[in-house]
Short mmCIF file of C-alpha atoms and ligand atoms in Angstrom, two decimals:
data_model
loop_
_atom_site.label_atom_id
_atom_site.label_comp_id
_atom_site.label_asym_id
_atom_site.label_seq_id
_atom_site.Cartn_x
_atom_site.Cartn_y
_atom_site.Cartn_z
CA MET Z 218 170.56 -40.69 66.83
CA GLY Z 219 170.52 -43.96 68.69
CA GLU Z 220 167.52 -42.77 70.79
CA PRO Z 221 164.69 -45.25 70.57
CA LYS Z 222 161.59 -43.66 69.06
CA PRO Z 223 158.60 -43.51 71.45
CA PRO Z 224 156.02 -46.14 70.52
CA VAL Z 225 153.32 -44.81 68.20
CA PRO Z 226 150.16 -44.44 70.27
CA ALA Z 227 147.12 -46.07 68.81
CA GLY Z 228 143.35 -45.79 68.87
CA GLU Z 229 141.68 -43.91 71.70
CA GLU Z 230 144.97 -42.95 73.20
CA ARG Z 231 145.91 -41.09 69.98
CA VAL Z 232 142.57 -39.26 69.91
CA ALA Z 233 143.11 -38.20 73.53
CA ILE Z 234 146.61 -36.86 72.77
CA GLU Z 235 145.37 -34.92 69.72
CA SER Z 236 142.54 -33.26 71.62
CA GLU Z 237 145.01 -32.44 74.38
CA HIS Z 238 147.16 -30.69 71.73
CA LEU Z 239 144.18 -28.83 70.33
CA ALA Z 240 143.13 -27.69 73.78
CA ALA Z 241 146.65 -26.40 74.41
CA ILE Z 242 146.60 -24.45 71.13
CA VAL Z 243 143.22 -22.92 71.99
CA ARG Z 244 144.40 -22.01 75.49
CA SER Z 245 147.52 -20.27 74.30
CA SER Z 246 146.02 -18.57 71.25
CA ASP Z 247 146.21 -14.79 71.04
CA ASP Z 248 142.72 -14.79 69.58
CA ALA Z 249 139.75 -14.86 71.94
CA ILE Z 250 138.20 -18.29 71.31
CA LEU Z 251 134.89 -19.28 72.79
CA SER Z 252 132.29 -21.85 71.95
CA LYS Z 253 128.58 -21.84 72.55
CA ASP Z 254 125.77 -24.29 72.12
CA ARG Z 255 122.64 -24.04 70.07
CA ASN Z 256 121.02 -21.93 72.78
CA ALA Z 257 123.90 -19.49 72.74
CA ILE Z 258 125.17 -20.65 76.13
CA ILE Z 259 128.93 -20.31 76.44
CA THR Z 260 130.62 -23.70 76.77
CA SER Z 261 134.32 -22.75 76.62
CA TRP Z 262 136.36 -19.56 77.09
CA ASN Z 263 140.15 -19.24 76.64
CA ASP Z 264 142.66 -16.89 78.31
CA ALA Z 265 142.64 -14.47 75.37
CA ALA Z 266 138.83 -14.23 75.70
CA GLU Z 267 139.28 -13.27 79.32
CA ARG Z 268 141.85 -10.64 78.31
CA LEU Z 269 139.62 -9.28 75.56
CA TYR Z 270 136.21 -9.27 77.24
CA GLY Z 271 137.19 -9.05 80.91
CA TYR Z 272 135.18 -12.08 82.15
CA THR Z 273 137.00 -15.04 83.73
CA PRO Z 274 136.06 -18.50 82.39
CA ASP Z 275 134.10 -19.08 85.60
CA GLU Z 276 132.07 -15.91 85.01
CA ALA Z 277 131.43 -16.64 81.36
CA VAL Z 278 130.93 -20.39 80.94
CA GLY Z 279 127.28 -21.31 81.41
CA LYS Z 280 126.10 -17.76 80.65
CA SER Z 281 124.42 -16.60 77.49
CA VAL Z 282 126.77 -15.12 74.93
CA ALA Z 283 124.47 -12.10 75.09
CA ILE Z 284 126.68 -10.76 77.91
CA ILE Z 285 129.19 -9.60 75.31
CA ILE Z 286 126.84 -8.71 72.44
CA PRO Z 287 125.43 -5.20 72.05
CA PRO Z 288 121.60 -5.32 72.11
CA GLU Z 289 121.24 -4.12 68.52
CA ARG Z 290 123.58 -6.88 67.29
CA ARG Z 291 121.71 -9.80 68.86
CA GLY Z 292 119.62 -10.48 65.76
CA GLU Z 293 122.80 -10.68 63.69
CA GLU Z 294 124.25 -13.15 66.20
CA LEU Z 295 121.18 -15.41 65.99
CA GLU Z 296 121.39 -15.43 62.23
CA ILE Z 297 125.06 -16.43 62.34
CA VAL Z 298 124.34 -19.30 64.74
CA GLU Z 299 121.59 -20.47 62.37
CA ARG Z 300 123.92 -20.41 59.40
CA ILE Z 301 126.61 -22.38 61.23
CA PHE Z 302 124.08 -25.04 62.30
CA SER Z 303 123.07 -25.38 58.70
CA GLY Z 304 126.69 -26.32 57.87
CA GLU Z 305 128.27 -22.95 56.81
CA ARG Z 306 131.53 -21.50 58.03
CA ILE Z 307 131.94 -17.78 58.35
CA GLU Z 308 135.46 -16.78 57.54
CA HIS Z 309 135.51 -13.15 58.45
CA TYR Z 310 133.15 -10.48 59.60
CA GLU Z 311 133.57 -7.31 61.52
CA THR Z 312 131.22 -6.42 64.36
CA GLU Z 313 131.14 -4.96 67.84
CA ARG Z 314 131.30 -6.53 71.28
CA ILE Z 315 130.87 -5.17 74.79
CA ARG Z 316 133.50 -5.77 77.43
CA LYS Z 317 132.69 -6.50 81.07
CA ASP Z 318 133.49 -2.85 81.89
CA GLY Z 319 130.89 -1.73 79.34
CA VAL Z 320 133.36 -0.48 76.73
CA ARG Z 321 132.48 -1.30 73.13
CA ILE Z 322 135.25 -2.79 71.01
CA ALA Z 323 135.54 -3.50 67.30
CA VAL Z 324 136.32 -7.15 66.54
CA SER Z 325 137.00 -9.28 63.54
CA LEU Z 326 135.30 -12.70 63.90
CA ARG Z 327 135.45 -16.14 62.37
CA ALA Z 328 132.82 -18.67 63.25
CA SER Z 329 132.93 -22.41 62.65
CA PRO Z 330 130.84 -25.37 63.71
CA VAL Z 331 131.75 -27.68 66.62
CA HIS Z 332 131.06 -31.29 65.73
CA SER Z 333 130.25 -34.20 68.02
CA PRO Z 334 132.32 -37.40 67.50
CA ASP Z 335 129.61 -38.69 65.18
CA GLY Z 336 129.81 -35.56 63.01
CA GLU Z 337 126.73 -33.74 64.19
CA VAL Z 338 126.94 -29.94 64.68
CA VAL Z 339 126.55 -29.35 68.39
CA GLY Z 340 127.85 -25.82 68.80
CA VAL Z 341 129.63 -22.82 67.37
CA SER Z 342 133.20 -21.81 67.99
CA THR Z 343 134.14 -18.18 67.41
CA GLN Z 344 137.54 -16.70 67.19
CA ALA Z 345 137.75 -12.93 67.74
CA ARG Z 346 140.45 -10.37 67.29
CA ASP Z 347 140.35 -6.81 68.61
CA ILE Z 348 140.60 -4.46 65.66
CA SER Z 349 139.80 -1.26 67.55
CA SER Z 350 143.45 -0.24 67.35
CA THR Z 351 143.60 -1.11 63.63
CA GLN Z 352 140.49 0.98 63.01
CA GLU Z 353 141.93 3.79 65.06
CA ALA Z 354 145.18 3.54 63.12
CA LEU Z 355 143.19 3.64 59.88
CA ARG Z 356 141.29 6.71 61.07
CA LEU Z 357 144.55 8.42 62.05
CA ALA Z 358 146.13 7.49 58.73
CA GLU Z 359 143.12 8.94 56.93
CA GLN Z 360 143.37 12.08 59.00
CA ARG Z 361 147.08 12.35 58.29
CA LEU Z 362 146.48 11.79 54.60
CA GLU Z 363 143.82 14.47 54.61
CA GLY Z 364 146.24 16.80 56.43
CA THR Z 365 148.98 16.06 53.91
CA PHE Z 366 146.59 16.62 51.02
CA GLU Z 367 145.25 19.89 52.39
CA GLY Z 368 148.53 21.19 53.74
CA ALA Z 369 150.68 20.24 50.75
CA PRO Z 370 152.65 23.16 49.35
CA ILE Z 371 151.83 21.99 45.83
CA GLY Z 372 148.42 21.89 44.18
CA ILE Z 373 146.86 18.42 44.14
CA ALA Z 374 143.73 17.55 42.20
CA VAL Z 375 141.81 14.38 41.57
CA VAL Z 376 140.10 14.40 38.20
CA SER Z 377 137.85 11.82 36.61
CA VAL Z 378 138.75 10.21 33.31
CA GLU Z 379 135.83 10.04 30.92
CA GLY Z 380 136.11 8.40 27.53
CA GLY Z 381 139.89 8.70 27.55
CA SER Z 382 139.81 12.44 28.30
CA TYR Z 383 139.90 14.63 31.34
CA GLY Z 384 136.52 14.74 33.08
CA ARG Z 385 135.58 17.09 35.87
CA LEU Z 386 137.76 17.94 38.83
CA GLN Z 387 136.60 15.88 41.80
CA GLN Z 388 138.83 16.95 44.61
CA VAL Z 389 141.29 19.80 44.96
CA ASN Z 390 143.43 20.98 47.86
CA SER Z 391 143.70 24.55 49.09
CA GLU Z 392 147.01 25.21 47.30
CA MET Z 393 145.23 24.38 44.04
CA THR Z 394 142.52 26.96 44.74
CA ARG Z 395 145.18 29.52 45.68
CA LEU Z 396 147.19 28.78 42.56
CA LEU Z 397 144.30 29.10 40.14
CA GLY Z 398 142.25 31.72 41.99
CA TYR Z 399 138.99 29.73 41.77
CA THR Z 400 136.97 28.44 44.74
CA GLU Z 401 136.65 24.69 45.27
CA GLU Z 402 133.04 24.75 44.01
CA GLU Z 403 134.01 26.62 40.87
CA LEU Z 404 136.76 24.11 40.18
CA TYR Z 405 134.42 21.14 40.65
CA ALA Z 406 132.37 22.48 37.77
CA MET Z 407 135.42 22.65 35.48
CA ARG Z 408 137.61 20.38 33.41
CA PRO Z 409 141.38 20.94 33.57
CA ASP Z 410 141.70 21.46 29.80
CA GLU Z 411 139.34 24.45 29.98
CA ILE Z 412 142.10 26.48 31.61
CA THR Z 413 145.06 25.15 29.62
CA HIS Z 414 146.87 27.52 27.27
CA PRO Z 415 145.98 26.66 23.63
CA ASP Z 416 149.69 26.39 22.76
CA ASP Z 417 150.23 23.71 25.43
CA ALA Z 418 147.00 21.76 24.91
CA THR Z 419 148.22 19.52 22.07
CA ALA Z 420 151.38 18.39 23.88
CA GLU Z 421 149.44 17.62 27.07
CA ARG Z 422 146.71 15.81 25.14
CA ALA Z 423 149.32 13.55 23.48
CA LEU Z 424 150.87 12.67 26.85
CA PHE Z 425 147.44 12.05 28.38
CA ASP Z 426 146.56 9.68 25.51
CA GLU Z 427 149.72 7.68 26.18
CA LEU Z 428 148.81 7.52 29.87
CA VAL Z 429 145.30 6.26 29.19
CA ALA Z 430 146.63 3.76 26.64
CA GLY Z 431 148.92 2.37 29.37
CA ARG Z 432 152.11 3.30 27.51
CA ARG Z 433 153.32 5.29 30.51
CA SER Z 434 152.48 5.28 34.20
CA SER Z 435 152.69 9.05 34.60
CA PHE Z 436 153.72 12.15 32.70
CA GLY Z 437 155.16 15.53 33.48
CA ILE Z 438 154.86 18.74 31.51
CA GLU Z 439 155.55 22.43 31.98
CA LYS Z 440 152.54 24.38 30.79
CA ARG Z 441 150.44 27.47 31.26
CA ASN Z 442 147.16 27.57 33.16
CA ARG Z 443 144.76 30.46 33.14
CA HIS Z 444 144.23 32.08 36.54
CA LYS Z 445 140.70 33.18 37.35
CA ASP Z 446 141.67 36.81 36.86
CA GLY Z 447 142.75 35.99 33.30
CA HIS Z 448 146.56 36.00 33.50
CA TRP Z 449 148.61 32.92 32.63
CA ILE Z 450 150.67 31.13 35.22
CA TRP Z 451 153.43 28.64 34.42
CA VAL Z 452 153.08 25.33 36.22
CA SER Z 453 154.96 22.07 36.36
CA LEU Z 454 152.30 19.36 36.12
CA THR Z 455 152.63 15.65 36.89
CA VAL Z 456 149.70 13.34 36.18
CA SER Z 457 149.25 9.68 37.05
CA LEU Z 458 146.26 7.34 36.89
CA LEU Z 459 144.61 5.75 39.89
CA GLU Z 460 142.71 2.60 39.05
CA GLY Z 461 139.64 2.93 41.24
CA ALA Z 462 137.26 0.12 42.19
CA ASN Z 463 134.60 2.21 40.53
CA PRO Z 464 134.48 1.71 36.79
CA ALA Z 465 135.47 5.34 36.20
CA ARG Z 466 139.21 5.78 36.37
CA VAL Z 467 140.62 8.84 38.04
CA ALA Z 468 143.80 10.78 37.49
CA VAL Z 469 145.81 12.56 40.15
CA ALA Z 470 147.48 15.80 39.17
CA HIS Z 471 150.28 17.53 41.06
CA VAL Z 472 150.75 21.15 40.13
CA PHE Z 473 153.70 23.30 41.07
CA ASP Z 474 153.89 27.02 40.36
CA ILE Z 475 157.03 27.76 38.31
CA THR Z 476 156.07 31.24 37.10
CA GLY Z 477 158.98 32.76 39.03
CA ARG Z 478 161.47 30.31 37.57
CA LYS Z 479 160.12 30.82 34.05
CA ARG Z 480 160.42 34.57 34.48
CA ALA Z 481 164.02 34.19 35.66
CA GLU Z 482 164.76 31.85 32.73
CA ALA Z 483 163.32 34.39 30.28
CA GLU Z 484 165.39 37.12 31.93
CA LEU Z 485 168.50 34.93 31.70
CA GLU Z 486 167.79 34.24 28.04
CA ARG Z 487 167.43 37.97 27.38
CA THR Z 488 170.73 38.61 29.19
CA ARG Z 489 172.38 35.85 27.18
CA GLN Z 490 171.07 37.36 23.95
CA ASN Z 491 172.23 40.82 25.04
CA LEU Z 492 175.63 39.40 25.88
CA GLU Z 493 175.79 37.66 22.54
CA ARG Z 494 174.79 40.90 20.86
CA SER Z 495 177.41 42.92 22.73
CA ASN Z 496 180.01 40.23 22.03
CA ALA Z 497 179.09 40.45 18.37
CA GLU Z 498 179.31 44.24 18.59
CA LEU Z 499 182.70 43.96 20.28
CA ASP Z 500 183.82 41.57 17.58
CA GLN Z 501 182.55 44.00 14.96
CA PHE Z 502 184.33 46.87 16.71
CA ALA Z 503 187.54 44.85 16.90
CA TYR Z 504 187.25 44.05 13.21
CA VAL Z 505 186.70 47.70 12.34
CA ALA Z 506 189.47 48.75 14.70
CA SER Z 507 191.94 46.30 13.26
CA HIS Z 508 191.24 47.21 9.66
CA ASP Z 509 189.99 50.77 9.61
CA LEU Z 510 192.15 52.19 12.42
CA LYS Z 511 195.30 50.31 11.57
CA GLU Z 512 195.32 51.52 7.99
CA PRO Z 513 195.68 55.27 8.81
CA LEU Z 514 198.22 54.29 11.46
CA ILE Z 515 200.36 52.46 8.95
CA LEU Z 516 200.05 55.48 6.61
CA LEU Z 517 200.94 57.83 9.48
CA SER Z 518 204.04 55.81 10.17
CA ALA Z 519 204.92 55.63 6.47
CA TYR Z 520 204.51 59.39 5.97
CA ALA Z 521 206.66 60.07 9.04
CA ARG Z 522 209.36 57.81 7.57
CA MET Z 523 209.09 59.54 4.17
CA LEU Z 524 209.27 62.93 5.86
CA GLY Z 525 212.48 61.90 7.59
CA GLU Z 526 214.01 60.50 4.40
CA ARG Z 527 212.96 63.12 1.82
CA TYR Z 528 213.58 66.15 3.95
CA ALA Z 529 216.57 64.74 5.78
CA ASP Z 530 218.73 67.76 4.96
CA GLN Z 531 216.09 70.26 6.09
CA ILE Z 532 215.36 68.60 9.45
CA ASP Z 533 217.56 69.03 12.46
CA ASP Z 534 218.23 66.42 15.18
CA GLU Z 535 215.24 67.51 17.25
CA GLY Z 536 212.98 67.14 14.17
CA ARG Z 537 214.35 63.65 13.61
CA THR Z 538 213.62 62.74 17.24
CA PHE Z 539 210.03 63.96 16.81
CA ILE Z 540 209.59 61.88 13.68
CA ALA Z 541 210.98 58.84 15.52
CA HIS Z 542 208.46 59.47 18.34
CA VAL Z 543 205.58 59.69 15.86
CA ARG Z 544 206.61 56.33 14.42
CA GLU Z 545 207.04 54.78 17.87
CA GLU Z 546 203.67 56.01 19.08
CA ALA Z 547 201.99 54.80 15.89
CA GLY Z 548 203.60 51.41 16.48
CA ARG Z 549 202.41 51.37 20.11
CA MET Z 550 198.90 52.24 19.05
CA LYS Z 551 198.96 49.38 16.56
CA THR Z 552 200.00 47.00 19.39
CA MET Z 553 197.20 48.35 21.58
CA ILE Z 554 194.68 47.73 18.80
CA ASP Z 555 196.05 44.21 18.32
CA ASP Z 556 195.78 43.55 22.07
CA LEU Z 557 192.23 44.88 22.17
CA LEU Z 558 191.42 42.60 19.28
CA ASP Z 559 192.92 39.67 21.19
CA TYR Z 560 190.91 40.68 24.26
CA SER Z 561 187.65 40.61 22.31
CA ARG Z 562 188.57 37.31 20.66
CA VAL Z 563 188.90 35.54 24.02
CA GLU Z 564 185.08 35.39 23.94
CA THR Z 565 184.15 35.77 20.33
CA ARG Z 566 186.65 33.34 18.80
CA ALA Z 567 186.51 30.74 21.56
CA GLU Z 568 186.74 27.19 20.28
CA GLU Z 569 184.95 24.18 21.82
CA PRO Z 570 186.60 23.14 25.13
CA VAL Z 571 188.86 20.09 25.05
CA ARG Z 572 190.96 18.19 27.57
CA VAL Z 573 194.11 20.20 28.17
CA GLU Z 574 197.23 18.89 29.87
CA LEU Z 575 198.50 22.21 31.17
CA ALA Z 576 202.12 21.07 30.69
CA GLU Z 577 201.59 21.38 26.93
CA PRO Z 578 200.50 25.04 26.65
CA LEU Z 579 203.15 25.84 29.28
CA GLY Z 580 205.82 24.21 27.09
CA THR Z 581 204.65 26.17 24.04
CA ALA Z 582 204.67 29.44 26.01
CA LEU Z 583 208.21 28.79 27.23
CA ARG Z 584 209.41 28.07 23.67
CA THR Z 585 207.84 31.35 22.45
CA LEU Z 586 209.49 33.22 25.31
CA ALA Z 587 212.88 31.50 24.75
CA PRO Z 588 214.64 34.67 23.36
CA LEU Z 589 213.46 36.75 26.36
CA ILE Z 590 214.43 33.99 28.79
CA GLU Z 591 217.87 33.72 27.24
CA GLU Z 592 218.48 37.45 26.97
CA SER Z 593 217.44 38.06 30.61
CA GLY Z 594 219.20 34.95 31.97
CA ALA Z 595 215.93 33.96 33.68
CA ARG Z 596 215.72 30.66 35.54
CA ILE Z 597 212.41 28.88 35.06
CA ASP Z 598 211.45 26.26 37.60
CA VAL Z 599 208.38 24.06 37.01
CA GLN Z 600 207.42 22.20 40.20
CA GLY Z 601 205.48 18.98 40.09
CA PRO Z 602 203.20 17.59 37.42
CA LEU Z 603 200.65 20.05 36.04
CA PRO Z 604 196.96 19.11 36.11
CA VAL Z 605 194.62 18.30 33.26
CA VAL Z 606 191.74 20.74 32.78
CA GLU Z 607 188.96 21.45 30.28
CA GLY Z 608 189.29 24.39 27.94
CA SER Z 609 191.19 26.02 25.15
CA PRO Z 610 194.88 25.06 24.75
CA ALA Z 611 195.63 28.30 22.82
CA GLN Z 612 194.15 30.43 25.58
CA PHE Z 613 196.10 28.63 28.32
CA GLU Z 614 199.24 29.17 26.25
CA ARG Z 615 198.43 32.90 26.11
CA LEU Z 616 197.79 32.94 29.87
CA PHE Z 617 201.17 31.37 30.67
CA ARG Z 618 202.93 33.57 28.09
CA ASN Z 619 201.54 36.77 29.62
CA LEU Z 620 202.22 35.77 33.24
CA ILE Z 621 205.76 34.43 32.66
CA GLY Z 622 206.53 37.33 30.27
CA ASN Z 623 205.51 39.83 33.00
CA ALA Z 624 207.47 37.91 35.64
CA ILE Z 625 210.59 38.43 33.55
CA LYS Z 626 209.72 41.93 32.33
CA PHE Z 627 209.09 43.37 35.78
CA ARG Z 628 212.36 42.04 37.18
CA GLY Z 629 214.49 43.81 39.75
CA ASP Z 630 218.25 43.91 39.94
CA ALA Z 631 218.68 40.19 40.66
CA PRO Z 632 218.55 37.70 37.74
CA PRO Z 633 214.90 36.71 37.30
CA THR Z 634 213.66 33.44 38.77
CA VAL Z 635 210.19 32.21 37.85
CA THR Z 636 208.58 29.29 39.68
CA ILE Z 637 205.46 27.61 38.32
CA ALA Z 638 203.70 25.39 40.88
CA VAL Z 639 200.34 23.71 41.48
CA GLU Z 640 198.18 23.29 44.56
CA GLU Z 641 194.79 21.66 45.05
CA ALA Z 642 191.98 23.70 46.60
CA GLY Z 643 188.81 21.64 46.88
CA ASP Z 644 187.53 20.92 43.38
CA ASP Z 645 189.72 23.65 41.89
CA CYS Z 646 193.34 23.45 40.95
CA VAL Z 647 195.39 26.54 41.60
CA VAL Z 648 198.40 27.29 39.43
CA SER Z 649 200.89 29.88 40.67
CA VAL Z 650 203.55 31.84 38.81
CA ALA Z 651 205.95 33.37 41.32
CA ASP Z 652 208.75 35.84 40.54
CA ASN Z 653 211.49 37.67 42.43
CA GLY Z 654 210.77 40.94 40.62
CA ILE Z 655 209.79 44.46 41.65
CA GLY Z 656 206.55 43.43 43.40
CA ILE Z 657 203.21 45.25 43.30
CA ASP Z 658 201.72 47.84 45.63
CA PRO Z 659 198.98 45.81 47.45
CA ALA Z 660 196.56 48.76 47.10
CA LYS Z 661 196.73 48.50 43.32
CA THR Z 662 196.42 44.75 42.82
CA GLN Z 663 192.80 44.90 41.62
CA ARG Z 664 193.37 47.63 39.04
CA ILE Z 665 196.07 45.81 37.13
CA PHE Z 666 193.56 43.29 35.78
CA ASP Z 667 191.53 46.05 34.08
CA VAL Z 668 191.80 47.03 30.44
CA PHE Z 669 194.77 49.39 29.64
CA GLN Z 670 195.74 49.69 33.32
CA ARG Z 671 199.47 49.93 34.06
CA LEU Z 672 201.45 50.94 37.11
CA HIS Z 673 204.52 52.01 35.15
CA SER Z 674 205.36 54.48 32.42
CA GLN Z 675 206.43 53.43 28.96
CA ASP Z 676 210.05 54.39 29.49
CA GLN Z 677 210.26 52.27 32.66
CA TYR Z 678 208.65 49.13 31.20
CA ALA Z 679 207.07 48.93 27.73
CA GLY Z 680 203.56 47.54 27.41
CA THR Z 681 199.91 48.27 26.68
CA GLY Z 682 198.27 47.34 29.99
CA MET Z 683 196.18 44.65 28.23
CA GLY Z 684 198.12 41.52 29.21
CA LEU Z 685 196.50 40.87 32.60
CA ALA Z 686 193.05 41.95 31.33
CA ILE Z 687 193.36 39.22 28.69
CA CYS Z 688 194.52 36.74 31.40
CA LYS Z 689 191.47 37.58 33.53
CA ARG Z 690 189.10 37.15 30.64
CA ILE Z 691 190.64 33.78 29.74
CA VAL Z 692 190.47 32.46 33.31
CA GLU Z 693 186.90 33.67 33.85
CA ARG Z 694 185.82 32.12 30.57
CA HIS Z 695 187.11 28.83 32.00
CA GLY Z 696 184.98 29.26 35.13
CA GLY Z 697 187.91 30.34 37.27
CA ARG Z 698 189.48 33.41 38.89
CA ILE Z 699 192.86 35.12 38.98
CA TRP Z 700 194.59 37.21 41.62
CA VAL Z 701 198.01 38.31 42.80
CA GLU Z 702 199.68 37.97 46.19
CA PRO Z 703 202.90 39.55 47.38
CA ARG Z 704 205.76 37.06 47.67
CA PRO Z 705 207.14 37.16 51.24
CA GLU Z 706 210.78 37.14 50.02
CA GLY Z 707 210.00 39.94 47.55
CA GLY Z 708 208.34 39.81 44.15
CA SER Z 709 204.82 38.68 43.24
CA VAL Z 710 202.87 35.45 42.98
CA PHE Z 711 200.12 35.43 40.34
CA LYS Z 712 197.62 32.64 40.93
CA PHE Z 713 194.74 31.34 38.89
CA ALA Z 714 192.20 28.74 39.95
CA VAL Z 715 190.26 26.68 37.42
CA PRO Z 716 187.92 23.72 37.91
CA GLY Z 717 190.08 20.58 37.97
P1 ADP H 1099 201.65 45.49 30.61
O1 ADP H 1099 202.55 44.37 31.02
O2 ADP H 1099 201.46 45.61 29.16
O3 ADP H 1099 201.89 46.75 31.30
P2 ADP H 1099 199.68 43.95 32.08
O4 ADP H 1099 198.22 44.01 32.03
O5 ADP H 1099 200.36 42.66 31.77
O6 ADP H 1099 200.19 45.08 31.10
O7 ADP H 1099 200.13 44.41 33.51
C1 ADP H 1099 199.54 45.55 34.08
C2 ADP H 1099 200.47 46.15 35.10
O8 ADP H 1099 200.60 45.27 36.22
C3 ADP H 1099 201.87 46.31 34.62
O9 ADP H 1099 202.04 47.54 33.95
C4 ADP H 1099 202.67 46.28 35.89
O10 ADP H 1099 202.65 47.54 36.48
C5 ADP H 1099 201.91 45.32 36.77
N1 ADP H 1099 202.49 43.97 36.73
C6 ADP H 1099 202.08 42.93 35.98
N2 ADP H 1099 202.81 41.82 36.23
C7 ADP H 1099 203.72 42.17 37.16
C8 ADP H 1099 204.77 41.47 37.85
N3 ADP H 1099 205.04 40.16 37.63
N4 ADP H 1099 205.47 42.14 38.79
C9 ADP H 1099 205.23 43.43 39.04
N5 ADP H 1099 204.24 44.14 38.43
C10 ADP H 1099 203.51 43.53 37.50
#
């Protein structure tokens, strides 16, 4: 801070210092800088010039600049010298030079006049930069671009834009010719809209108009194109505009064959419609079953009752037992029909999914089962907070009711204990209902989830064999799965996994 400033040099001394600075800049420049006089004799030559052309300053200074100029470029050089002497500067031009070892190099040049102290032009200074590597890089980039264009797994086409519409195809890659079945030459004589399906033409036209009007920078559409052999192929097309230097604008189209996907989508749609139809049929069947089948059943039961009452004195004990069986079986059949109806309604009467805190349907199920829980002396243990899932609260209530009901129904000699717990498994949450009951033969664990499948007779344990089939349908409708595992200490653990 307290350093005294060096005295400001004045006059000639300052000029000498400045030219010393300039000389240092020229010497250390990365550009090859040389100067020559009016007769094209080299008067200065920096280190970069030596590196670029291969001549030392001693070899170059005093020689004609012709030593580095290809013979066919000498006229051009003379003209440039002329122009500089008449006061012009030449900012940038690309030409060729020859190195001492005879190799030609591409250079970018600037030329400017050298003035004498009194302002007269006495020479030309040129500054050169080797652009051989840039040109090589450009050539490689072009080659790579060409390779990418040709080798691309999607069809690429360049198409001219004439009067706001598609003009002719100007360039296509081989995938495009494969996709459409035409040769390159055939395509160059065509306009893209000639092979567009009439039903897709209007939509594409509207998008193209918006593109040309500058309201969008690109557009995408799924449409049909006619293959040369006449069949239609589905493609996903993306089009964007390239503003060329030429007045005509060009568009670039990327085309991707989606025929396979469209076919699969159509197949899926057909399957969905079939499923909807069979669901509707099932619903219809369930409706018919509930009304038309239940009515004769009720009558059957009523007639059996009347038979027992009216002819009481003519029927013996065995007859009364038979009548009781008829009424029981009629009642069981009615329950089976109701269960089948419930099974069909899991799909057909499904309401929109909502957020379900599983603790709520569980609570409702436990309240419904309260008489059974009390009568059996069952202990119910709910471990940890239950998760929140998406779905139908009524169906989750049914799921818990069936699983906990079974856990109590299929009890052994010990008082029933039912444990409801939760575990995380990736994105799914797994809820388990474990019991200390009679357990299940591992060979039969798949069967029990099928419609009307039971492992026990009516007189052992009452039921229709529909409970677990309904559970499975509910869980699968929620995007999950259900299974059973043996409990190591005896009993079974039913588990269901649903997206959490
Ligand atoms: P249902 O209970 O009406 O028989 P389900 O579909 O609910 O019909 O069950 C099918 C069969 O699976 C039952 O008959 C029974 O044999 C077996 N099962 C279901 N739950 C249990 C359980 N917790 N413990 C032992 N066996 C079971």
